[in-house]
């Protein structure tokens, strides 16, 4: 029989990856991990391909038990990670022996935690991705007793008595502040807001409880369109900051539909989108204007940090003779 990872306390957990790249042309939302940086780093810390399936754990406590010795990495929002009641670090590889209970509890400051396993696990795919699609009913949340088939095992690597962590890989950990700063570039309709467009940057906005993976609703001093006329429905990017009539902004995220008809004042940058995936209802957001060159430079710097981590992981795993199978 294949070794498995059995879910004991599911909370709100789903099997995720980086989404359906290039499928918007067919009308499919991109989907995928809301915090792409944390998801990517979790897989890299396990020696997996960036796109390998992993778990996205949202807000509530989670627990699982493997039937074989495994190596895991837990990234994302700060949380209490324990193995058989012993505290283990986030953002570093951690050994879990067969039959031991891995718990993730007390998620705070952010909203989502990512759990990757060396070698990953089997998953169903739709249009090249295992990411859930709520419209099509694909990829439901995990339930207690669900079993994920593991693709690799790994002998225990930590000290059985002192529990001294074996790894010091220095993953690029993002900040998790009380008030989030989200970078945006100008949207296609910036000129239609005149002087009121500057309101986006002058005061914080509060995240509404009605926010979800499709988009965030923000309350605050909303900019107002000063031109007249209808806007035809058109393609909109992930991260579009839309300004409908009313007292809220809409910021589209990875579950967004591919077309919309509201004016787009700004667009959240790639690095800003990962941060936005961690913002909790009730928290505050400040937007920060960036040029396209600044946005590209920040994205490249973040990806370079992940690439440097991948090199350190490969070196450490080679020294320890850890081998992960092809994970995509």
PDB file of N, CA and C in Angstrom, residues 37 40-41 50 172 183 269-272 274 291-310:
ATOM      1  N   UNK A  37       4.375  33.751  -3.093  1.00  0.00           N
ATOM      2  CA  UNK A  37       5.749  33.720  -2.591  1.00  0.00           C
ATOM      3  C   UNK A  37       5.902  32.654  -1.512  1.00  0.00           C
ATOM      4  N   UNK A  40       5.642  29.163  -3.018  1.00  0.00           N
ATOM      5  CA  UNK A  40       6.850  28.827  -3.789  1.00  0.00           C
ATOM      6  C   UNK A  40       7.999  28.454  -2.855  1.00  0.00           C
ATOM      7  N   UNK A  41       8.210  29.239  -1.797  1.00  0.00           N
ATOM      8  CA  UNK A  41       9.307  28.979  -0.863  1.00  0.00           C
ATOM      9  C   UNK A  41       9.104  27.647  -0.141  1.00  0.00           C
ATOM     10  N   UNK A  50       8.680  24.374  -8.047  1.00  0.00           N
ATOM     11  CA  UNK A  50       7.833  25.451  -7.525  1.00  0.00           C
ATOM     12  C   UNK A  50       6.343  25.142  -7.672  1.00  0.00           C
ATOM     13  N   UNK A 172      13.764  33.623   2.429  1.00  0.00           N
ATOM     14  CA  UNK A 172      13.321  35.026   2.389  1.00  0.00           C
ATOM     15  C   UNK A 172      11.926  35.166   2.991  1.00  0.00           C
ATOM     16  N   UNK A 183       1.837  47.562  -2.928  1.00  0.00           N
ATOM     17  CA  UNK A 183       2.326  48.327  -4.081  1.00  0.00           C
ATOM     18  C   UNK A 183       1.384  48.179  -5.270  1.00  0.00           C
ATOM     19  N   UNK A 269       0.885  45.069  -7.849  1.00  0.00           N
ATOM     20  CA  UNK A 269       2.069  44.439  -8.429  1.00  0.00           C
ATOM     21  C   UNK A 269       2.145  42.963  -8.041  1.00  0.00           C
ATOM     22  N   UNK A 270       3.045  42.228  -8.677  1.00  0.00           N
ATOM     23  CA  UNK A 270       3.198  40.800  -8.385  1.00  0.00           C
ATOM     24  C   UNK A 270       3.591  40.574  -6.929  1.00  0.00           C
ATOM     25  N   UNK A 271       4.517  41.367  -6.405  1.00  0.00           N
ATOM     26  CA  UNK A 271       4.904  41.208  -5.001  1.00  0.00           C
ATOM     27  C   UNK A 271       3.773  41.650  -4.081  1.00  0.00           C
ATOM     28  N   UNK A 272       3.037  42.673  -4.481  1.00  0.00           N
ATOM     29  CA  UNK A 272       1.902  43.126  -3.679  1.00  0.00           C
ATOM     30  C   UNK A 272       0.807  42.092  -3.595  1.00  0.00           C
ATOM     31  N   UNK A 274       1.080  38.804  -3.416  1.00  0.00           N
ATOM     32  CA  UNK A 274       1.383  37.817  -2.379  1.00  0.00           C
ATOM     33  C   UNK A 274       1.066  38.377  -1.000  1.00  0.00           C
ATOM     34  N   UNK A 291       6.215  52.750 -10.140  1.00  0.00           N
ATOM     35  CA  UNK A 291       6.291  52.728 -11.596  1.00  0.00           C
ATOM     36  C   UNK A 291       6.424  51.277 -12.057  1.00  0.00           C
ATOM     37  N   UNK A 292       6.224  51.051 -13.330  1.00  0.00           N
ATOM     38  CA  UNK A 292       6.383  49.693 -13.861  1.00  0.00           C
ATOM     39  C   UNK A 292       7.807  49.187 -13.639  1.00  0.00           C
ATOM     40  N   UNK A 293       8.803  50.062 -13.819  1.00  0.00           N
ATOM     41  CA  UNK A 293      10.195  49.653 -13.612  1.00  0.00           C
ATOM     42  C   UNK A 293      10.431  49.244 -12.160  1.00  0.00           C
ATOM     43  N   UNK A 294       9.882  49.990 -11.219  1.00  0.00           N
ATOM     44  CA  UNK A 294      10.036  49.641  -9.806  1.00  0.00           C
ATOM     45  C   UNK A 294       9.346  48.320  -9.483  1.00  0.00           C
ATOM     46  N   UNK A 295       8.172  48.115 -10.072  1.00  0.00           N
ATOM     47  CA  UNK A 295       7.444  46.869  -9.823  1.00  0.00           C
ATOM     48  C   UNK A 295       8.208  45.665 -10.361  1.00  0.00           C
ATOM     49  N   UNK A 296       8.742  45.796 -11.563  1.00  0.00           N
ATOM     50  CA  UNK A 296       9.513  44.699 -12.169  1.00  0.00           C
ATOM     51  C   UNK A 296      10.776  44.423 -11.353  1.00  0.00           C
ATOM     52  N   UNK A 297      11.437  45.482 -10.911  1.00  0.00           N
ATOM     53  CA  UNK A 297      12.664  45.320 -10.125  1.00  0.00           C
ATOM     54  C   UNK A 297      12.379  44.591  -8.820  1.00  0.00           C
ATOM     55  N   UNK A 298      11.282  44.935  -8.135  1.00  0.00           N
ATOM     56  CA  UNK A 298      10.935  44.269  -6.881  1.00  0.00           C
ATOM     57  C   UNK A 298      10.603  42.797  -7.107  1.00  0.00           C
ATOM     58  N   UNK A 299       9.883  42.513  -8.194  1.00  0.00           N
ATOM     59  CA  UNK A 299       9.538  41.120  -8.509  1.00  0.00           C
ATOM     60  C   UNK A 299      10.790  40.304  -8.811  1.00  0.00           C
ATOM     61  N   UNK A 300      11.688  40.876  -9.575  1.00  0.00           N
ATOM     62  CA  UNK A 300      12.928  40.162  -9.898  1.00  0.00           C
ATOM     63  C   UNK A 300      13.774  39.925  -8.649  1.00  0.00           C
ATOM     64  N   UNK A 301      13.802  40.891  -7.741  1.00  0.00           N
ATOM     65  CA  UNK A 301      14.571  40.723  -6.510  1.00  0.00           C
ATOM     66  C   UNK A 301      13.986  39.595  -5.659  1.00  0.00           C
ATOM     67  N   UNK A 302      12.657  39.531  -5.588  1.00  0.00           N
ATOM     68  CA  UNK A 302      12.023  38.466  -4.816  1.00  0.00           C
ATOM     69  C   UNK A 302      12.302  37.100  -5.433  1.00  0.00           C
ATOM     70  N   UNK A 303      12.199  37.012  -6.745  1.00  0.00           N
ATOM     71  CA  UNK A 303      12.468  35.737  -7.416  1.00  0.00           C
ATOM     72  C   UNK A 303      13.946  35.349  -7.306  1.00  0.00           C
ATOM     73  N   UNK A 304      14.843  36.330  -7.334  1.00  0.00           N
ATOM     74  CA  UNK A 304      16.269  36.042  -7.178  1.00  0.00           C
ATOM     75  C   UNK A 304      16.557  35.476  -5.793  1.00  0.00           C
ATOM     76  N   UNK A 305      15.863  36.001  -4.771  1.00  0.00           N
ATOM     77  CA  UNK A 305      16.044  35.487  -3.417  1.00  0.00           C
ATOM     78  C   UNK A 305      15.586  34.032  -3.328  1.00  0.00           C
ATOM     79  N   UNK A 306      14.509  33.690  -4.023  1.00  0.00           N
ATOM     80  CA  UNK A 306      14.020  32.307  -4.032  1.00  0.00           C
ATOM     81  C   UNK A 306      15.008  31.411  -4.794  1.00  0.00           C
ATOM     82  N   UNK A 307      15.542  31.908  -5.904  1.00  0.00           N
ATOM     83  CA  UNK A 307      16.524  31.129  -6.668  1.00  0.00           C
ATOM     84  C   UNK A 307      17.786  30.869  -5.841  1.00  0.00           C
ATOM     85  N   UNK A 308      18.216  31.873  -5.067  1.00  0.00           N
ATOM     86  CA  UNK A 308      19.387  31.679  -4.205  1.00  0.00           C
ATOM     87  C   UNK A 308      19.081  30.648  -3.118  1.00  0.00           C
ATOM     88  N   UNK A 309      17.868  30.675  -2.577  1.00  0.00           N
ATOM     89  CA  UNK A 309      17.464  29.667  -1.593  1.00  0.00           C
ATOM     90  C   UNK A 309      17.475  28.284  -2.218  1.00  0.00           C
ATOM     91  N   UNK A 310      16.993  28.166  -3.452  1.00  0.00           N
ATOM     92  CA  UNK A 310      16.972  26.871  -4.134  1.00  0.00           C
ATOM     93  C   UNK A 310      18.391  26.294  -4.231  1.00  0.00           C
TER      94      UNK A 310
END
